[in-house]
Coordinates of C-alpha atoms in Angstrom, one line a residue:
M1 CA 114.3 98.8 90.4
A2 CA 116.9 96.0 90.1
Q3 CA 116.5 92.8 92.2
I4 CA 118.8 93.5 95.0
S5 CA 119.1 89.9 96.0
N6 CA 120.9 89.1 92.7
L7 CA 123.5 91.9 93.2
R8 CA 126.8 91.9 95.0
I9 CA 126.4 94.8 97.3
D10 CA 129.0 96.0 99.8
P11 CA 127.2 95.8 103.1
R12 CA 129.2 98.7 104.5
S13 CA 128.7 101.3 101.8
G14 CA 125.7 99.9 100.0
F15 CA 127.7 100.2 96.7
C16 CA 127.4 97.7 93.9
S17 CA 130.4 97.7 91.6
S18 CA 128.6 95.8 88.8
N19 CA 126.2 98.7 88.1
S20 CA 127.9 101.6 90.0
T21 CA 124.8 102.0 92.1
F22 CA 124.5 102.7 95.9
Y23 CA 121.5 101.0 97.6
S24 CA 120.0 102.1 100.9
K25 CA 121.2 100.2 103.9
R26 CA 117.9 100.9 105.6
T27 CA 115.2 98.2 105.6
P28 CA 112.9 98.7 102.6
F29 CA 109.2 99.2 103.2
P30 CA 106.2 97.7 101.3
L31 CA 103.7 99.8 99.4
P32 CA 100.0 98.8 99.1
S33 CA 99.1 96.4 96.2
N34 CA 95.7 98.0 95.8
H35 CA 96.2 100.4 92.9
C36 CA 92.9 102.1 93.5
L37 CA 93.7 104.0 96.6
D38 CA 94.1 107.7 97.6
I39 CA 96.6 109.1 100.1
T40 CA 94.0 110.3 102.5
T41 CA 92.4 106.9 102.9
F42 CA 95.9 105.4 103.2
I43 CA 96.9 107.7 106.0
S44 CA 93.6 107.2 107.9
S45 CA 94.2 103.5 108.0
Y46 CA 97.4 103.7 110.1
P47 CA 96.9 102.1 113.5
H48 CA 98.2 104.1 116.5
H49 CA 97.2 105.2 120.0
G50 CA 97.5 108.9 119.5
K51 CA 94.8 111.1 121.0
T52 CA 95.5 114.7 119.9
A53 CA 96.5 115.3 116.3
F54 CA 97.0 119.1 116.2
I55 CA 97.2 122.0 118.7
D56 CA 97.0 125.6 117.5
A57 CA 99.6 127.4 119.5
N58 CA 98.0 130.8 119.0
T59 CA 94.4 129.8 120.1
G60 CA 95.1 126.7 122.1
R61 CA 92.5 124.8 120.1
H62 CA 93.0 121.1 120.2
L63 CA 91.9 118.7 117.4
S64 CA 91.7 115.0 118.2
F65 CA 92.3 112.4 115.5
S66 CA 88.5 111.6 115.3
E67 CA 87.7 115.3 115.0
L68 CA 90.2 115.7 112.3
W69 CA 88.9 112.9 110.2
Q70 CA 85.3 114.1 110.7
A71 CA 86.4 117.5 109.5
V72 CA 88.1 116.1 106.5
D73 CA 84.9 114.2 105.5
Y74 CA 82.7 117.2 106.0
V75 CA 85.0 119.5 103.9
A76 CA 85.4 116.9 101.2
T77 CA 81.6 116.7 100.9
C78 CA 81.3 120.5 100.7
L79 CA 84.1 120.5 98.0
S80 CA 82.1 117.9 96.1
D81 CA 79.0 120.1 96.3
L82 CA 81.0 123.0 94.9
G83 CA 81.8 120.9 91.9
I84 CA 85.4 119.9 92.8
Q85 CA 86.3 116.7 90.9
K86 CA 89.2 114.4 90.2
G87 CA 92.0 116.3 88.4
H88 CA 90.9 119.8 89.5
V89 CA 93.5 121.9 91.2
V90 CA 92.8 123.6 94.5
L91 CA 95.1 126.3 95.8
I92 CA 95.8 127.1 99.5
I93 CA 97.6 130.4 100.2
A94 CA 97.8 130.7 104.0
P95 CA 100.1 130.6 107.0
N96 CA 100.3 127.4 109.0
S97 CA 97.0 126.7 110.8
I98 CA 95.0 123.8 112.1
F99 CA 92.9 124.0 108.9
F100 CA 95.8 123.5 106.5
P101 CA 96.0 119.7 106.9
I102 CA 92.1 119.4 106.8
V103 CA 92.0 121.2 103.4
C104 CA 94.9 119.2 101.9
L105 CA 93.5 115.8 103.0
A106 CA 90.0 116.7 101.9
V107 CA 91.1 117.9 98.4
M108 CA 93.3 114.8 97.8
S109 CA 90.6 112.4 99.0
L110 CA 88.5 113.5 96.0
G111 CA 91.4 112.9 93.5
A112 CA 91.7 116.7 93.2
I113 CA 95.2 118.1 93.3
I114 CA 96.4 120.4 96.1
T115 CA 98.8 123.2 95.3
T116 CA 100.3 125.7 97.8
S117 CA 101.7 129.2 97.8
N118 CA 103.6 131.4 100.2
P119 CA 101.1 134.0 101.7
L120 CA 104.0 136.5 101.7
N121 CA 104.2 136.3 97.9
T122 CA 103.3 139.4 96.0
P123 CA 100.1 139.6 93.7
R124 CA 102.5 139.2 90.7
E125 CA 104.1 136.0 92.1
I126 CA 100.7 134.5 93.0
A127 CA 99.2 135.4 89.6
L128 CA 102.1 133.7 87.8
Q129 CA 101.6 130.5 89.8
M130 CA 97.8 130.6 89.2
V131 CA 98.3 131.0 85.5
D132 CA 100.5 127.8 85.5
S133 CA 98.4 125.7 87.9
K134 CA 94.9 126.9 86.9
P135 CA 93.2 126.4 90.3
V136 CA 89.4 126.2 90.3
L137 CA 89.1 127.2 94.0
V138 CA 91.3 129.0 96.5
F139 CA 91.5 128.6 100.3
T140 CA 93.0 131.7 101.9
T141 CA 92.8 134.3 104.6
S142 CA 91.2 137.7 104.6
Q143 CA 94.7 139.2 104.7
V144 CA 95.6 137.6 101.4
V145 CA 92.3 138.2 99.6
P146 CA 93.3 141.7 98.3
K147 CA 96.2 140.0 96.4
L148 CA 93.7 138.0 94.4
A149 CA 91.8 141.2 93.3
R150 CA 92.5 140.4 89.6
S151 CA 91.4 136.8 89.8
S152 CA 87.9 135.5 89.3
V153 CA 88.5 132.2 91.0
R154 CA 86.1 131.3 93.9
I155 CA 87.5 131.7 97.4
V156 CA 86.9 129.9 100.7
L157 CA 88.0 131.9 103.7
L158 CA 90.0 130.3 106.5
D159 CA 89.0 133.1 108.9
E160 CA 85.9 135.2 109.6
Q161 CA 87.2 138.7 109.1
V162 CA 85.0 141.0 107.0
I163 CA 86.2 141.7 103.5
N164 CA 85.3 144.6 101.3
T165 CA 82.2 144.2 99.0
R166 CA 84.2 143.7 95.8
S167 CA 86.0 140.7 97.3
E168 CA 82.9 139.2 98.9
A169 CA 81.5 138.4 95.4
K170 CA 84.1 135.7 95.1
I171 CA 83.8 134.3 98.6
V172 CA 81.6 131.2 98.5
T173 CA 81.9 130.0 102.1
T174 CA 84.3 129.7 105.1
I175 CA 86.2 126.7 106.5
D176 CA 84.2 126.9 109.7
Q177 CA 80.9 126.6 107.8
M178 CA 82.3 123.6 105.9
I179 CA 83.4 121.9 109.1
K180 CA 80.0 122.4 110.7
K181 CA 77.9 121.3 107.7
E182 CA 77.1 117.6 108.4
P183 CA 77.0 115.6 105.1
T184 CA 73.5 114.6 103.9
G185 CA 73.1 111.5 101.8
S186 CA 75.8 109.8 99.9
R187 CA 78.2 111.4 97.5
I188 CA 79.7 109.7 94.4
R189 CA 83.5 109.7 94.4
D190 CA 85.7 109.3 91.4
R191 CA 88.1 106.3 91.4
V192 CA 91.5 107.5 92.5
Y193 CA 94.6 105.5 91.6
Q194 CA 98.0 105.5 93.3
D195 CA 99.6 106.9 90.2
D196 CA 97.2 109.9 89.9
A197 CA 98.6 113.3 90.7
A198 CA 98.0 114.3 94.4
S199 CA 100.0 117.5 95.0
L200 CA 101.6 120.3 93.0
L201 CA 104.2 122.0 95.1
Y202 CA 106.4 124.6 93.6
S203 CA 110.2 124.3 93.5
S204 CA 113.0 125.9 91.6
G205 CA 114.2 122.5 90.5
T206 CA 117.8 122.2 89.5
T207 CA 118.0 125.5 87.8
G208 CA 115.9 128.5 86.7
T209 CA 112.5 129.7 87.6
S210 CA 109.9 128.1 89.9
K211 CA 108.3 124.9 88.5
G212 CA 105.3 122.9 89.7
V213 CA 106.4 119.4 91.1
V214 CA 103.7 116.8 90.5
S215 CA 103.7 114.1 93.1
S216 CA 101.5 111.1 93.0
H217 CA 99.4 109.5 95.7
R218 CA 102.0 106.7 95.6
N219 CA 104.9 109.1 96.1
L220 CA 103.2 110.5 99.2
M221 CA 102.4 106.9 100.4
A222 CA 106.1 106.2 100.3
L223 CA 106.8 109.2 102.5
M224 CA 104.1 108.1 104.9
Q225 CA 105.7 104.7 105.2
L226 CA 109.1 106.4 105.8
F227 CA 107.6 108.2 108.8
S228 CA 105.9 105.2 110.2
I229 CA 109.0 103.0 110.2
L230 CA 111.0 105.8 112.0
V231 CA 108.9 105.5 115.1
N232 CA 111.0 104.4 118.1
P233 CA 108.7 102.9 120.8
D234 CA 111.5 103.6 123.4
E235 CA 111.1 107.3 122.9
G236 CA 107.5 107.2 124.2
E237 CA 104.8 109.6 123.2
Q238 CA 106.1 112.4 120.9
T239 CA 105.0 116.0 120.5
D240 CA 106.3 117.9 117.5
I241 CA 106.2 121.6 116.8
C242 CA 105.7 122.8 113.3
T243 CA 107.9 125.9 112.8
V244 CA 108.4 125.3 109.1
P245 CA 105.9 126.5 106.4
M246 CA 103.3 123.9 105.4
Y247 CA 103.3 125.2 101.9
H248 CA 106.8 123.7 101.6
I249 CA 107.5 120.0 101.2
Y250 CA 109.1 119.9 104.6
G251 CA 106.1 121.3 106.4
F252 CA 103.5 119.7 104.1
G253 CA 105.0 116.2 104.0
A254 CA 106.1 115.9 107.6
F255 CA 103.6 118.0 109.6
A256 CA 100.5 118.6 107.6
I257 CA 100.1 114.9 106.8
G258 CA 103.1 112.9 107.8
K259 CA 102.9 112.8 111.6
L260 CA 99.3 111.5 111.3
T261 CA 100.7 108.1 110.6
T262 CA 102.5 107.9 113.9
G263 CA 100.0 109.2 116.4
S264 CA 102.2 112.1 117.3
T265 CA 100.8 115.5 118.4
V266 CA 101.8 118.4 116.2
V267 CA 101.8 121.9 117.7
I268 CA 101.3 124.5 114.9
L269 CA 102.8 127.9 114.9
S270 CA 101.2 130.2 112.3
K271 CA 104.5 131.9 111.7
F272 CA 108.0 131.6 113.1
D273 CA 108.8 133.7 116.1
M274 CA 111.7 132.6 118.4
N275 CA 110.0 133.5 121.6
E276 CA 106.6 132.1 120.6
M277 CA 108.4 128.9 119.5
L278 CA 110.3 128.5 122.8
A279 CA 107.2 129.3 124.9
A280 CA 105.2 126.6 123.0
V281 CA 108.0 124.1 123.6
E282 CA 107.7 124.8 127.3
K283 CA 103.9 124.9 127.5
Y284 CA 103.2 121.8 125.4
R285 CA 106.3 119.8 126.5
V286 CA 107.5 119.5 122.9
T287 CA 109.9 116.6 122.3
R288 CA 111.0 117.2 118.7
L289 CA 111.9 120.5 117.1
P290 CA 112.4 121.1 113.3
L291 CA 114.7 123.9 112.4
V292 CA 116.8 125.4 109.6
P293 CA 120.5 126.1 110.3
S294 CA 120.0 129.9 110.8
I295 CA 117.6 129.3 113.7
L296 CA 119.8 126.6 115.2
L297 CA 122.6 129.1 115.1
A298 CA 120.4 131.7 116.9
L299 CA 119.7 129.1 119.6
V300 CA 123.4 128.6 120.1
K301 CA 124.1 132.3 120.3
G302 CA 121.4 133.0 122.8
A303 CA 121.5 129.7 124.7
D304 CA 122.4 131.1 128.1
Q305 CA 119.6 133.6 128.1
I306 CA 117.1 131.2 126.5
Q307 CA 117.7 128.5 129.1
R308 CA 117.2 131.0 132.0
K309 CA 113.9 132.1 130.5
Y310 CA 112.4 128.8 129.2
D311 CA 112.1 125.3 130.4
L312 CA 113.3 123.2 127.4
S313 CA 113.9 120.0 129.4
S314 CA 111.2 118.1 127.3
L315 CA 113.3 118.4 124.1
Q316 CA 114.8 115.1 122.9
S317 CA 115.9 116.0 119.4
V318 CA 116.3 118.8 116.9
V319 CA 115.7 117.9 113.2
C320 CA 117.6 120.2 110.9
G321 CA 117.1 120.5 107.1
G322 CA 116.7 123.0 104.3
A323 CA 120.4 123.9 104.1
P324 CA 123.8 122.6 105.0
L325 CA 124.7 122.5 108.7
S326 CA 128.3 123.3 109.6
K327 CA 130.4 121.3 112.0
A328 CA 131.0 124.4 114.1
V329 CA 127.3 125.0 114.6
V330 CA 126.7 121.3 115.5
N331 CA 129.4 121.3 118.1
G332 CA 128.2 124.7 119.5
F333 CA 124.7 123.4 119.9
L334 CA 125.7 120.1 121.6
K335 CA 127.9 122.1 124.0
K336 CA 124.9 124.3 125.0
F337 CA 122.2 121.6 124.8
P338 CA 124.0 118.3 125.6
T339 CA 120.9 116.2 126.2
V340 CA 119.3 117.1 122.8
H341 CA 120.3 115.1 119.7
I342 CA 120.7 116.7 116.3
R343 CA 119.2 114.9 113.4
Q344 CA 120.1 116.2 109.9
G345 CA 118.5 115.4 106.7
Y346 CA 118.6 116.0 102.9
A347 CA 115.6 116.0 100.6
L348 CA 114.0 117.7 97.6
T349 CA 110.5 118.6 96.6
E350 CA 111.2 116.4 93.5
T351 CA 111.9 113.4 95.7
T352 CA 108.8 114.0 97.8
G353 CA 110.9 114.6 101.0
F354 CA 113.1 111.6 100.5
G355 CA 116.9 111.7 100.3
A356 CA 119.1 110.9 103.3
S357 CA 118.7 111.3 107.1
I358 CA 120.3 110.8 110.5
N359 CA 118.0 108.6 112.5
S360 CA 120.0 107.8 115.7
L361 CA 122.5 109.1 118.2
E362 CA 125.2 106.8 116.8
E363 CA 124.6 108.1 113.3
S364 CA 124.6 111.7 114.5
R365 CA 128.3 111.3 115.4
K366 CA 129.2 111.2 111.7
C367 CA 130.0 114.9 111.5
G368 CA 129.4 116.6 108.2
A369 CA 127.1 113.9 106.8
V370 CA 123.4 114.4 106.0
G371 CA 122.7 110.8 106.7
L372 CA 122.2 107.4 105.1
L373 CA 120.0 107.0 102.0
S374 CA 116.3 106.7 102.7
P375 CA 114.7 103.3 102.6
S376 CA 114.0 101.8 99.1
L377 CA 116.1 104.5 97.5
E378 CA 119.0 104.0 95.0
A379 CA 121.7 106.5 94.2
K380 CA 124.4 107.2 91.7
I381 CA 127.3 109.6 92.0
V382 CA 127.8 110.8 88.4
D383 CA 130.8 112.8 87.1
P384 CA 129.2 116.0 85.7
V385 CA 131.7 116.2 82.9
T386 CA 132.0 112.6 81.7
G387 CA 128.6 111.4 82.7
V388 CA 130.2 108.3 84.2
A389 CA 129.0 107.0 87.6
V390 CA 131.9 107.0 90.1
K391 CA 132.7 104.9 93.2
V392 CA 132.8 105.3 97.0
N393 CA 134.4 108.5 98.3
Q394 CA 134.4 110.1 94.8
T395 CA 132.5 113.4 94.2
G396 CA 129.9 113.9 91.5
E397 CA 126.3 114.8 90.9
L398 CA 123.9 112.9 93.1
W399 CA 121.2 111.0 91.1
L400 CA 118.3 109.3 93.0
R401 CA 115.7 106.7 92.0
G402 CA 112.9 105.1 94.0
P403 CA 109.2 105.1 94.8
S404 CA 109.1 108.8 96.0
I405 CA 110.5 110.4 92.8
M406 CA 108.1 112.9 91.3
K407 CA 106.0 112.3 88.2
G408 CA 107.5 115.4 86.6
Y409 CA 107.2 119.1 86.3
H410 CA 103.8 120.5 85.6
N411 CA 103.3 121.6 81.9
N412 CA 107.1 121.6 81.4
V413 CA 108.2 118.7 79.3
E414 CA 111.7 120.2 78.6
A415 CA 112.5 120.7 82.3
T416 CA 111.2 117.2 83.2
A417 CA 113.4 115.6 80.4
S418 CA 116.5 117.4 81.7
T419 CA 115.9 116.3 85.3
L420 CA 114.4 112.8 84.9
D421 CA 116.1 110.3 82.6
S422 CA 114.3 107.4 80.8
D423 CA 115.3 105.0 83.6
G424 CA 113.7 107.0 86.3
W425 CA 116.9 108.6 87.7
L426 CA 116.4 112.1 89.1
K427 CA 119.4 114.4 88.7
T428 CA 119.5 116.4 91.9
G429 CA 122.0 119.1 90.8
D430 CA 123.9 118.6 94.1
L431 CA 127.6 117.6 94.2
C432 CA 128.0 114.8 96.8
Y433 CA 130.0 111.8 97.7
I434 CA 129.0 108.6 99.7
D435 CA 131.7 107.2 102.0
D436 CA 132.7 103.7 103.0
N437 CA 129.9 103.5 105.5
G438 CA 127.1 104.7 103.1
F439 CA 126.8 108.2 104.5
V440 CA 126.0 111.0 102.1
F441 CA 128.0 114.2 102.2
V442 CA 126.8 117.3 100.3
V443 CA 129.9 119.2 98.9
D444 CA 128.4 121.9 96.7
R445 CA 125.5 122.7 94.4
L446 CA 125.6 122.3 90.7
K447 CA 122.2 124.0 90.7
E448 CA 122.0 127.8 91.1
L449 CA 119.6 128.1 93.9
I450 CA 120.3 130.5 96.7
K451 CA 119.3 129.2 100.2
Y452 CA 118.2 132.1 102.4
K453 CA 117.2 130.8 105.9
G454 CA 116.3 127.5 104.1
Y455 CA 114.1 129.3 101.6
Q456 CA 114.9 128.6 97.9
V457 CA 115.6 131.7 95.9
P458 CA 116.1 131.2 92.1
P459 CA 118.5 133.7 90.6
A460 CA 116.9 133.5 87.2
E461 CA 113.6 134.9 88.6
L462 CA 115.4 137.9 90.1
E463 CA 117.5 138.5 87.0
A464 CA 114.4 138.5 84.8
L465 CA 112.8 141.1 87.1
L466 CA 115.8 143.3 87.2
L467 CA 116.2 143.2 83.4
S468 CA 112.8 144.8 83.2
H469 CA 114.1 147.9 84.8
P470 CA 114.7 150.7 82.2
E471 CA 118.1 151.6 83.5
I472 CA 119.6 148.1 83.8
F473 CA 121.4 146.7 80.8
D474 CA 122.5 143.3 82.2
V475 CA 122.5 141.6 85.5
A476 CA 123.6 138.4 87.4
V477 CA 122.4 137.3 90.8
I478 CA 124.6 135.1 93.0
P479 CA 124.5 133.7 96.5
F480 CA 126.5 135.7 99.0
P481 CA 127.6 133.7 102.1
D482 CA 126.3 134.9 105.4
Y483 CA 126.9 133.4 108.8
E484 CA 123.4 134.3 110.1
V485 CA 121.1 133.4 107.1
G486 CA 123.3 131.0 105.1
Q487 CA 123.2 132.9 101.8
Y488 CA 121.5 136.0 100.5
P489 CA 120.9 137.3 96.9
M490 CA 123.6 139.7 95.6
A491 CA 123.2 141.4 92.2
Y492 CA 126.0 142.3 89.8
V493 CA 124.4 145.1 87.7
V494 CA 125.5 146.6 84.4
R495 CA 123.9 150.1 84.1
K496 CA 122.6 151.3 80.8
T497 CA 124.7 154.2 79.2
G498 CA 123.9 157.4 81.0
S499 CA 122.3 155.8 84.0
N500 CA 123.4 156.5 87.6
I501 CA 120.9 154.1 89.3
S502 CA 122.0 153.5 92.9
E503 CA 122.4 150.3 94.9
T504 CA 119.4 151.4 97.1
A505 CA 117.2 151.9 94.0
V506 CA 118.0 148.5 92.7
M507 CA 117.2 146.8 96.0
D508 CA 114.0 148.8 96.4
F509 CA 112.8 147.9 92.9
V510 CA 113.1 144.2 93.7
A511 CA 111.7 144.5 97.2
R512 CA 108.4 146.0 96.0
Q513 CA 107.8 142.9 93.8
V514 CA 108.9 139.9 95.6
A515 CA 108.5 138.1 99.0
P516 CA 110.9 139.3 101.8
Y517 CA 113.2 136.3 101.5
K518 CA 113.9 136.9 97.8
R519 CA 115.0 140.5 98.2
I520 CA 118.4 141.6 96.9
R521 CA 120.5 142.6 99.9
K522 CA 123.8 143.6 98.2
V523 CA 124.5 145.3 94.9
A524 CA 127.7 145.8 92.9
F525 CA 128.1 147.6 89.6
I526 CA 130.2 146.0 86.9
N527 CA 131.2 146.8 83.3
S528 CA 130.0 143.4 81.9
I529 CA 128.7 140.1 83.1
P530 CA 131.1 137.2 82.5
K531 CA 129.6 134.5 80.3
N532 CA 130.7 131.4 78.5
P533 CA 130.4 131.1 74.6
S534 CA 126.8 129.8 74.9
G535 CA 125.8 132.9 76.9
K536 CA 125.5 131.2 80.3
I537 CA 126.5 133.4 83.2
L538 CA 129.8 132.3 84.9
R539 CA 128.4 132.6 88.4
R540 CA 131.4 130.9 90.0
D541 CA 133.6 133.7 88.7
L542 CA 131.3 136.3 90.2
I543 CA 131.1 134.4 93.5
K544 CA 134.9 134.3 93.7
L545 CA 135.0 138.1 93.0
A546 CA 132.4 138.8 95.6
T547 CA 133.9 136.6 98.4
S548 CA 137.5 137.7 97.7
K549 CA 136.7 141.0 99.4
I550 CA 135.4 139.4 102.6

């Protein structure tokens, strides 16, 4: 990173004309100088006055900070007894629970790598991820165990439900048994360094199919420092509710581990349900609520009925991320909930949750912006055609560089090289501009991801699946705009000669093999898929065709 003190940086925008780089206007944070340090030890060293770390909204079970760290120590010892060592990959496939952070922290404390998967994924999707990540142990629930029928990997159950005899052969213990097993003697730990891999979360990257994002202990330390400096003592004690999945960078970084640095209490919902969420806000006097735009919209639409049924007076702020938030939705929310601030943000799995954010009431008045650049982060806005970095208020692809940028994509040198350049710049695939005051605005996406209720849906994965159908000759999947969910996958299908496959048959074929949020929800038949000379699908042409009929 360049020595900022030697550069002539515009204090308003953060732009330096000598190197066409934007610098964060936020105060930079230090990172520990001790290179031999793991993220779990780092988090446990944060001073705070918090008492309750986690509350399970379903069971009412409370976990104090001291109970949490004892559980982490006990589970880490059991993992060591099971032969888990530095560099091993451990998979957790489970809904949000009070055990999720315990498992993640215990695994990373040993220098092992935690990887996560959506419990709604199909056996096929889980198998593909396991082939890529090669886990030596899986933490999961009894409901998910049947999806692992073809795997021989050992299993630790996160619940006590009885499983069929065939599955029991792979179950080595349960999380409750681990937590109750007091360590005996001393165990030898491998030396863990800041640059070692800590997590392997799957993302669709800038294009194409899902890829494993390797984040180091240092990357996660940067995220922890970000959370710690955002604490506003004037806000008093804070209670957050985790409505977002912990297998995603948002839930993993912010709620499974991030809030432990601040002493906040996190109320955990195992799955999203609007009424359960609102009841938990009332019962536990939640002050901060993380949402995606589609849920925020639902709150606006049902505000009058919601406010009659639930006491939401404890809410101070709503944090919205995962997809762009329109000005109309923001204004609608503020009209219905005038005492609640909206804080938007922009981040990627590849940036370990860094990007830009709105951190104050004054900043939230900047309509349309996703915020100021995160601390210690640099940005460039690069013309996607010429490759030249542009200036303030000019649109181009957002490139980011800083201490939170991933190590790379797991076992994918080609994808890493196309996303990370030799100087450490990460190409986000998002078209953005940065204004005179340093605020980041997301205009469009160069990348081809579809955002369904904040979930990432890679078109290439669905296209590959559809092309396996014997009656489909060619296909293209595009995002179709929807007011309720943001976008949903739409397929343009070229039938094989003689085929009369229907729209319903196409949708059902996909639905049987993918998670619910990836399902095709609209089908149109076409004579040929428009492509450029190199064979790349001209999605923008298809999007124009689809939306021209709205």
